[in-house]
Amino acid sequence: MENLVTFLKEKETEMLEVLKQLVEIESPSRNKAMVDVLGRKIAELLTTYVGGQASFIENKEYGDHLRFEWGKGEEQILLLTHMDTVWPKGILETMPFRVEGDKAYGPGTFDMKGGIVQGMFALHALSRLEVPLTKKVVLLVTSDEEIGSGSSRFYIEQEAKKSKYVLVLESSAPQGALKTSRKGVGLFRMKVKGVASHAGIEPEKGVSAIVELGQQIGYLHQLTDFAKGTTVNVGVIKGGSSSNVVAAEAEAEVDLRVITQSEADRVVPMIMNLKPFLEGASIEVTGGLNRPPFERTSHVEQMYVLAKKLAETHLQIDLQEMLSGGGSDGNFAAPYAPTLDGMGPVGDGAHAIHEHLIISQMPVRSALLALLIKELGM
């Protein structure tokens, strides 16, 4: 145990250099060519530092997904990461990788190239120190997490079904806490049709899609129940053609967050089956649950308790847990295998210009991951 910790603490400078290499290969989700360059670099580094077998899952629209397998055993531990970022091509010109004190700044440092580096070095330590495991480790690096994981969800679920445990290398919660549950995410588009008429000459002949939309917004927001952890938010609206026309069309984008699948089963039909308030208006709702809830089960609790004990005993860390309102690929894995999220870097500013990670915590969190893989892999 102590050898793992010591080995990784001595790798801090090297980890920072690898992080710099990954951050300086830009990887916007929708730019396949750029993401593919990063994927090949990650595969090269994994082969160098760990050994194992790297293979790519071809993807026509987005970057190819990377599957890396190391070790032997009939059972497997799945590590989940993604290499795409929310940042556009050229962002390094105004947001370059830089180090200030104990912080490394740059696009993707915290979300989640730092997690890839920490996972890579955790496996590097286990490999170099020849730590015996009875389970193989599969590292899945996807290319479209930031835009909903549409092309990777199938592969995530397939690997989770084959896994004994899943560890998600997404960035940690505040103060380095792990994420033992995540809300499910529903995304919907509501289109309203009314009847157009001249707003000055014959307004009585019109049915305003905007008025109908407004009443539907009021109804949808009333579905929010903070006690249950359920929130409904209409975040984008548009409609109408001119101020002197009773609007014939309007639409809105709706966000739903729920803690449990049973709550999703209750609320989703209420959104999908909206009925118009105004005679002559009609409503069409498309979408659904984009990510299922990641619920804190007894098995998840056991994983967290083990991680907390390892952190306290070997790293002198009081490791906390929390529920996250945001989704990750852990949401897709959790229904099939016990999942622990937030195993990645400590820092702040995901999707923001001050995005950064804490450099001194990189080897510490990598050591925590290595220790946990060792215990779960016995």
Short mmCIF file of C-alpha atoms in Angstrom, two decimals:
data_model
loop_
_atom_site.label_atom_id
_atom_site.label_comp_id
_atom_site.label_asym_id
_atom_site.label_seq_id
_atom_site.Cartn_x
_atom_site.Cartn_y
_atom_site.Cartn_z
CA MET A 1 0.00 0.00 0.00
CA GLU A 2 2.64 2.50 1.07
CA ASN A 3 4.79 1.67 -1.94
CA LEU A 4 1.95 2.69 -4.24
CA VAL A 5 1.55 6.01 -2.48
CA THR A 6 5.28 6.75 -2.46
CA PHE A 7 5.70 5.74 -6.10
CA LEU A 8 2.93 8.07 -7.27
CA LYS A 9 3.95 11.03 -5.13
CA GLU A 10 7.32 10.88 -6.87
CA LYS A 11 5.53 11.12 -10.23
CA GLU A 12 3.97 14.57 -9.74
CA THR A 13 6.22 16.41 -12.22
CA GLU A 14 5.79 13.68 -14.81
CA MET A 15 2.02 13.70 -14.37
CA LEU A 16 1.97 17.46 -14.90
CA GLU A 17 3.95 17.11 -18.11
CA VAL A 18 1.56 14.47 -19.46
CA LEU A 19 -1.39 16.69 -18.51
CA LYS A 20 0.17 19.54 -20.49
CA GLN A 21 0.50 17.29 -23.54
CA LEU A 22 -3.16 16.30 -23.39
CA VAL A 23 -4.49 19.80 -22.76
CA GLU A 24 -2.49 21.19 -25.67
CA ILE A 25 -4.22 18.76 -28.03
CA GLU A 26 -7.59 20.47 -28.35
CA SER A 27 -10.60 18.16 -28.46
CA PRO A 28 -13.95 19.90 -29.10
CA SER A 29 -16.72 17.30 -29.00
CA ARG A 30 -17.94 17.94 -32.56
CA ASN A 31 -14.51 18.00 -34.20
CA LYS A 32 -13.80 14.35 -35.00
CA ALA A 33 -10.35 14.92 -36.48
CA MET A 34 -9.05 16.78 -33.41
CA VAL A 35 -10.54 14.30 -30.92
CA ASP A 36 -9.03 11.41 -32.89
CA VAL A 37 -5.57 12.95 -32.61
CA LEU A 38 -5.98 13.10 -28.84
CA GLY A 39 -7.30 9.53 -28.71
CA ARG A 40 -4.21 8.22 -30.51
CA LYS A 41 -1.96 10.14 -28.14
CA ILE A 42 -3.72 8.70 -25.08
CA ALA A 43 -3.42 5.18 -26.51
CA GLU A 44 0.30 5.74 -27.12
CA LEU A 45 0.84 6.97 -23.56
CA LEU A 46 -1.15 4.11 -22.03
CA THR A 47 0.88 1.57 -23.98
CA THR A 48 4.10 3.23 -22.84
CA TYR A 49 3.19 3.62 -19.17
CA VAL A 50 1.07 0.52 -18.59
CA GLY A 51 1.34 -1.97 -21.42
CA GLY A 52 -1.99 -3.66 -22.03
CA GLN A 53 -4.06 -3.58 -25.19
CA ALA A 54 -5.50 -0.44 -26.76
CA SER A 55 -8.21 -0.63 -29.42
CA PHE A 56 -10.54 1.88 -31.02
CA ILE A 57 -14.29 1.75 -31.56
CA GLU A 58 -14.88 3.49 -34.88
CA ASN A 59 -17.29 6.40 -34.85
CA LYS A 60 -18.28 8.14 -38.07
CA GLU A 61 -19.68 11.35 -36.63
CA TYR A 62 -17.57 11.99 -33.52
CA GLY A 63 -14.16 10.85 -32.34
CA ASP A 64 -13.38 7.15 -32.12
CA HIS A 65 -13.83 5.76 -28.61
CA LEU A 66 -10.76 4.21 -26.97
CA ARG A 67 -10.95 0.90 -25.08
CA PHE A 68 -7.85 -0.07 -23.11
CA GLU A 69 -7.55 -3.41 -21.30
CA TRP A 70 -4.90 -4.37 -18.76
CA GLY A 71 -4.44 -7.44 -16.60
CA LYS A 72 -6.19 -10.79 -16.53
CA GLY A 73 -9.25 -12.29 -14.91
CA GLU A 74 -12.77 -13.38 -15.70
CA GLU A 75 -14.16 -10.35 -13.83
CA GLN A 76 -13.38 -6.75 -14.67
CA ILE A 77 -13.22 -3.30 -13.11
CA LEU A 78 -14.34 -0.53 -15.45
CA LEU A 79 -12.76 2.94 -15.42
CA LEU A 80 -14.84 5.55 -17.26
CA THR A 81 -13.40 8.73 -18.79
CA HIS A 82 -14.02 11.04 -21.73
CA MET A 83 -11.58 12.99 -23.86
CA ASP A 84 -13.87 15.60 -25.43
CA THR A 85 -14.25 19.09 -23.98
CA VAL A 86 -16.79 21.90 -24.28
CA TRP A 87 -14.13 24.30 -25.56
CA PRO A 88 -14.09 25.42 -29.24
CA LYS A 89 -11.19 25.04 -31.64
CA GLY A 90 -8.58 27.72 -31.06
CA ILE A 91 -9.34 28.27 -27.37
CA LEU A 92 -5.68 27.71 -26.45
CA GLU A 93 -4.85 31.09 -28.02
CA THR A 94 -6.77 32.89 -25.27
CA MET A 95 -6.78 30.16 -22.60
CA PRO A 96 -3.36 28.48 -22.75
CA PHE A 97 -2.13 25.78 -20.42
CA ARG A 98 -0.34 27.50 -17.57
CA VAL A 99 0.84 26.82 -14.04
CA GLU A 100 0.33 29.32 -11.24
CA GLY A 101 1.54 28.08 -7.87
CA ASP A 102 -0.18 24.77 -7.14
CA LYS A 103 -2.77 25.19 -9.89
CA ALA A 104 -2.69 24.04 -13.51
CA TYR A 105 -5.05 26.02 -15.76
CA GLY A 106 -6.34 25.27 -19.23
CA PRO A 107 -9.23 23.82 -21.21
CA GLY A 108 -10.02 20.32 -19.98
CA THR A 109 -7.60 20.27 -17.06
CA PHE A 110 -10.39 19.67 -14.55
CA ASP A 111 -13.03 18.21 -16.88
CA MET A 112 -11.54 15.76 -17.45
CA LYS A 113 -8.08 15.32 -18.90
CA GLY A 114 -6.72 15.40 -15.37
CA GLY A 115 -8.82 12.31 -14.66
CA ILE A 116 -7.31 10.52 -17.65
CA VAL A 117 -3.80 11.30 -16.40
CA GLN A 118 -4.59 10.14 -12.87
CA GLY A 119 -6.10 6.92 -14.18
CA MET A 120 -3.13 6.30 -16.44
CA PHE A 121 -0.62 6.74 -13.62
CA ALA A 122 -2.65 4.63 -11.18
CA LEU A 123 -2.40 1.73 -13.65
CA HIS A 124 1.25 2.61 -14.25
CA ALA A 125 1.97 2.20 -10.53
CA LEU A 126 0.05 -1.06 -10.25
CA SER A 127 1.88 -2.41 -13.29
CA ARG A 128 5.41 -1.32 -12.33
CA LEU A 129 5.03 -2.51 -8.75
CA GLU A 130 3.54 -5.77 -10.00
CA VAL A 131 0.54 -5.58 -7.66
CA PRO A 132 -1.33 -8.90 -7.99
CA LEU A 133 -4.95 -8.60 -9.13
CA THR A 134 -7.50 -11.28 -9.96
CA LYS A 135 -9.60 -8.92 -12.10
CA LYS A 136 -8.70 -7.19 -15.33
CA VAL A 137 -9.12 -3.43 -15.69
CA VAL A 138 -10.87 -1.85 -18.68
CA LEU A 139 -10.43 1.87 -19.28
CA LEU A 140 -13.06 3.30 -21.63
CA VAL A 141 -12.27 6.77 -22.99
CA THR A 142 -15.28 8.16 -24.85
CA SER A 143 -15.49 11.06 -27.29
CA ASP A 144 -18.92 12.64 -26.85
CA GLU A 145 -19.77 12.89 -23.14
CA GLU A 146 -20.11 16.66 -23.22
CA ILE A 147 -22.86 16.46 -25.85
CA GLY A 148 -24.92 13.67 -24.30
CA SER A 149 -22.94 10.45 -25.03
CA GLY A 150 -25.24 9.57 -27.90
CA SER A 151 -22.68 7.41 -29.71
CA SER A 152 -20.98 6.00 -26.60
CA ARG A 153 -23.89 5.07 -24.35
CA PHE A 154 -24.25 1.59 -25.86
CA TYR A 155 -20.57 0.77 -25.22
CA ILE A 156 -20.67 2.19 -21.69
CA GLU A 157 -23.67 0.06 -20.82
CA GLN A 158 -22.18 -3.05 -22.43
CA GLU A 159 -18.95 -2.71 -20.46
CA ALA A 160 -20.83 -1.93 -17.23
CA LYS A 161 -22.90 -5.10 -17.64
CA LYS A 162 -19.64 -7.09 -17.71
CA SER A 163 -18.12 -5.26 -14.74
CA LYS A 164 -17.96 -6.03 -11.04
CA TYR A 165 -17.29 -2.37 -10.20
CA VAL A 166 -17.24 0.95 -12.08
CA LEU A 167 -15.02 3.90 -11.15
CA VAL A 168 -15.70 7.19 -12.93
CA LEU A 169 -12.70 9.50 -13.28
CA GLU A 170 -14.77 12.67 -13.57
CA SER A 171 -13.61 15.62 -11.49
CA SER A 172 -14.36 15.50 -7.78
CA ALA A 173 -17.02 17.50 -5.99
CA PRO A 174 -16.06 20.55 -3.83
CA GLN A 175 -13.32 19.81 -1.28
CA GLY A 176 -12.51 16.64 -3.22
CA ALA A 177 -15.69 14.77 -2.26
CA LEU A 178 -16.75 11.68 -4.19
CA LYS A 179 -20.09 11.51 -5.97
CA THR A 180 -22.12 8.56 -4.70
CA SER A 181 -25.27 9.55 -6.59
CA ARG A 182 -26.25 11.77 -9.49
CA LYS A 183 -29.59 13.08 -10.61
CA GLY A 184 -31.14 11.69 -13.75
CA VAL A 185 -31.47 14.20 -16.59
CA GLY A 186 -34.45 14.63 -18.88
CA LEU A 187 -34.33 16.85 -21.98
CA PHE A 188 -37.50 17.84 -23.82
CA ARG A 189 -38.61 20.14 -26.62
CA MET A 190 -42.17 21.47 -26.54
CA LYS A 191 -43.68 22.84 -29.76
CA VAL A 192 -46.95 24.78 -29.58
CA LYS A 193 -49.17 25.63 -32.53
CA GLY A 194 -51.89 28.27 -32.40
CA VAL A 195 -53.86 30.22 -35.00
CA ALA A 196 -52.42 33.36 -36.56
CA SER A 197 -54.48 36.52 -37.01
CA HIS A 198 -53.96 40.28 -37.32
CA ALA A 199 -53.39 41.62 -33.81
CA GLY A 200 -55.15 44.90 -34.60
CA ILE A 201 -57.95 44.05 -37.03
CA GLU A 202 -59.20 40.65 -35.85
CA PRO A 203 -57.31 39.49 -32.75
CA GLU A 204 -60.36 37.52 -31.59
CA LYS A 205 -59.83 35.08 -34.48
CA GLY A 206 -56.36 34.17 -33.31
CA VAL A 207 -55.11 31.61 -30.77
CA SER A 208 -51.77 32.71 -29.39
CA ALA A 209 -49.14 29.98 -29.22
CA ILE A 210 -47.16 32.29 -26.95
CA VAL A 211 -50.00 32.59 -24.44
CA GLU A 212 -50.39 28.80 -24.51
CA LEU A 213 -46.66 28.37 -24.03
CA GLY A 214 -46.70 30.76 -21.09
CA GLN A 215 -49.39 28.77 -19.32
CA GLN A 216 -47.52 25.52 -19.99
CA ILE A 217 -44.35 27.04 -18.52
CA GLY A 218 -46.22 27.92 -15.35
CA TYR A 219 -47.55 24.37 -15.10
CA LEU A 220 -44.16 22.78 -15.74
CA HIS A 221 -42.40 24.85 -13.09
CA GLN A 222 -45.04 23.78 -10.57
CA LEU A 223 -43.78 20.21 -11.02
CA THR A 224 -40.59 21.17 -9.17
CA ASP A 225 -40.46 19.54 -5.75
CA PHE A 226 -37.30 20.45 -3.83
CA ALA A 227 -38.14 18.02 -1.04
CA LYS A 228 -37.96 15.16 -3.54
CA GLY A 229 -34.99 16.64 -5.36
CA THR A 230 -37.07 17.09 -8.52
CA THR A 231 -36.60 20.22 -10.62
CA VAL A 232 -38.16 21.29 -13.92
CA ASN A 233 -36.70 24.26 -15.74
CA VAL A 234 -37.76 25.89 -19.01
CA GLY A 235 -34.45 27.34 -20.11
CA VAL A 236 -34.99 28.42 -23.74
CA ILE A 237 -38.11 29.84 -25.41
CA LYS A 238 -38.89 31.34 -28.80
CA GLY A 239 -41.96 32.07 -30.86
CA GLY A 240 -44.01 34.46 -32.92
CA SER A 241 -43.22 36.29 -36.14
CA SER A 242 -44.14 39.94 -35.56
CA SER A 243 -45.58 42.16 -32.84
CA ASN A 244 -48.73 42.74 -34.88
CA VAL A 245 -49.45 39.02 -35.44
CA VAL A 246 -51.11 36.69 -32.95
CA ALA A 247 -48.42 34.04 -32.72
CA ALA A 248 -49.05 30.83 -34.60
CA GLU A 249 -46.00 28.98 -33.24
CA ALA A 250 -43.83 28.91 -30.15
CA GLU A 251 -41.47 26.42 -28.57
CA ALA A 252 -39.40 25.78 -25.46
CA GLU A 253 -36.57 23.57 -24.22
CA VAL A 254 -37.19 21.88 -20.87
CA ASP A 255 -34.71 20.39 -18.39
CA LEU A 256 -35.75 17.78 -15.80
CA ARG A 257 -33.64 16.50 -12.87
CA VAL A 258 -34.70 13.60 -10.63
CA ILE A 259 -32.97 11.57 -7.92
CA THR A 260 -34.73 8.23 -8.42
CA GLN A 261 -36.03 6.21 -11.32
CA SER A 262 -39.44 5.97 -9.65
CA GLU A 263 -39.66 9.77 -9.67
CA ALA A 264 -38.63 9.82 -13.32
CA ASP A 265 -41.37 7.31 -14.08
CA ARG A 266 -43.86 9.64 -12.39
CA VAL A 267 -42.80 12.98 -13.88
CA VAL A 268 -41.70 12.13 -17.43
CA PRO A 269 -45.25 11.14 -18.56
CA MET A 270 -46.59 14.38 -17.10
CA ILE A 271 -44.24 16.31 -19.39
CA MET A 272 -44.71 14.11 -22.44
CA ASN A 273 -48.53 14.21 -22.25
CA LEU A 274 -49.19 17.94 -21.88
CA LYS A 275 -52.70 19.08 -22.81
CA PRO A 276 -53.43 22.57 -24.20
CA PHE A 277 -55.14 25.17 -22.04
CA LEU A 278 -56.51 27.15 -25.00
CA GLU A 279 -59.10 25.84 -27.42
CA GLY A 280 -57.57 25.66 -30.87
CA ALA A 281 -54.01 25.22 -29.65
CA SER A 282 -52.00 22.00 -30.00
CA ILE A 283 -48.84 20.73 -28.33
CA GLU A 284 -46.12 18.30 -29.38
CA VAL A 285 -43.45 17.20 -26.88
CA THR A 286 -40.36 15.24 -27.90
CA GLY A 287 -37.40 13.99 -25.89
CA GLY A 288 -37.20 12.00 -22.71
CA LEU A 289 -34.79 10.85 -20.05
CA ASN A 290 -31.29 11.50 -21.42
CA ARG A 291 -29.46 10.00 -18.43
CA PRO A 292 -31.07 7.68 -15.86
CA PRO A 293 -30.62 8.47 -12.16
CA PHE A 294 -27.45 7.16 -10.55
CA GLU A 295 -28.82 6.03 -7.20
CA ARG A 296 -26.86 5.47 -3.97
CA THR A 297 -27.37 1.78 -3.34
CA SER A 298 -25.96 -0.32 -0.49
CA HIS A 299 -23.24 -1.56 -2.87
CA VAL A 300 -22.28 2.02 -3.74
CA GLU A 301 -22.16 2.80 -0.02
CA GLN A 302 -19.80 -0.12 0.55
CA MET A 303 -17.46 1.15 -2.17
CA TYR A 304 -17.49 4.63 -0.68
CA VAL A 305 -16.81 3.35 2.84
CA LEU A 306 -13.82 1.40 1.50
CA ALA A 307 -12.50 4.43 -0.38
CA LYS A 308 -12.95 6.61 2.72
CA LYS A 309 -11.02 4.12 4.86
CA LEU A 310 -8.18 3.89 2.34
CA ALA A 311 -7.99 7.68 2.07
CA GLU A 312 -7.88 8.13 5.83
CA THR A 313 -5.40 5.31 6.52
CA HIS A 314 -2.92 5.83 3.71
CA LEU A 315 -3.40 9.43 2.54
CA GLN A 316 -4.59 11.20 5.70
CA ILE A 317 -7.66 12.50 3.88
CA ASP A 318 -11.16 12.86 5.31
CA LEU A 319 -12.98 11.80 2.15
CA GLN A 320 -16.56 13.05 1.92
CA GLU A 321 -19.44 12.18 -0.43
CA MET A 322 -22.26 14.10 -2.07
CA LEU A 323 -25.18 13.98 -4.49
CA SER A 324 -24.51 15.76 -7.78
CA GLY A 325 -27.25 17.50 -9.71
CA GLY A 326 -25.27 17.07 -12.92
CA GLY A 327 -25.06 13.93 -15.02
CA SER A 328 -22.07 11.91 -16.23
CA ASP A 329 -21.44 8.61 -17.95
CA GLY A 330 -21.68 7.13 -14.47
CA ASN A 331 -25.46 7.51 -14.84
CA PHE A 332 -25.39 4.95 -17.65
CA ALA A 333 -23.22 2.50 -15.72
CA ALA A 334 -24.94 2.70 -12.33
CA PRO A 335 -28.04 0.62 -13.21
CA TYR A 336 -25.76 -2.31 -14.13
CA ALA A 337 -22.88 -2.26 -11.62
CA PRO A 338 -21.92 -0.52 -8.36
CA THR A 339 -20.49 2.85 -9.42
CA LEU A 340 -18.35 5.44 -7.66
CA ASP A 341 -17.94 8.82 -9.35
CA GLY A 342 -15.74 11.87 -8.80
CA MET A 343 -12.52 9.83 -8.63
CA GLY A 344 -10.77 12.41 -10.81
CA PRO A 345 -8.94 15.67 -10.09
CA VAL A 346 -9.47 18.16 -7.30
CA GLY A 347 -9.98 21.69 -8.59
CA ASP A 348 -12.66 24.02 -9.87
CA GLY A 349 -14.10 25.81 -12.89
CA ALA A 350 -15.44 23.06 -15.14
CA HIS A 351 -16.66 24.70 -18.38
CA ALA A 352 -15.39 28.09 -17.13
CA ILE A 353 -12.40 30.24 -18.05
CA HIS A 354 -10.86 29.68 -14.60
CA GLU A 355 -10.88 25.88 -15.04
CA HIS A 356 -7.99 24.35 -13.12
CA LEU A 357 -6.83 21.46 -10.99
CA ILE A 358 -4.67 21.28 -7.88
CA ILE A 359 -1.31 19.88 -8.96
CA SER A 360 -0.27 18.46 -5.58
CA GLN A 361 -3.52 16.49 -5.43
CA MET A 362 -2.92 14.69 -8.72
CA PRO A 363 -0.60 11.99 -7.29
CA VAL A 364 -2.74 11.77 -4.15
CA ARG A 365 -5.94 11.09 -6.08
CA SER A 366 -4.09 8.76 -8.41
CA ALA A 367 -2.86 6.86 -5.36
CA LEU A 368 -6.42 6.67 -3.99
CA LEU A 369 -7.55 5.18 -7.29
CA ALA A 370 -4.68 2.68 -7.34
CA LEU A 371 -5.40 1.63 -3.75
CA LEU A 372 -9.09 1.18 -4.50
CA ILE A 373 -8.39 -0.86 -7.65
CA LYS A 374 -6.01 -3.02 -5.60
CA GLU A 375 -8.65 -3.73 -2.95
CA LEU A 376 -11.53 -4.26 -5.41
CA GLY A 377 -9.34 -6.33 -7.69
CA MET A 378 -8.32 -8.91 -5.12
#
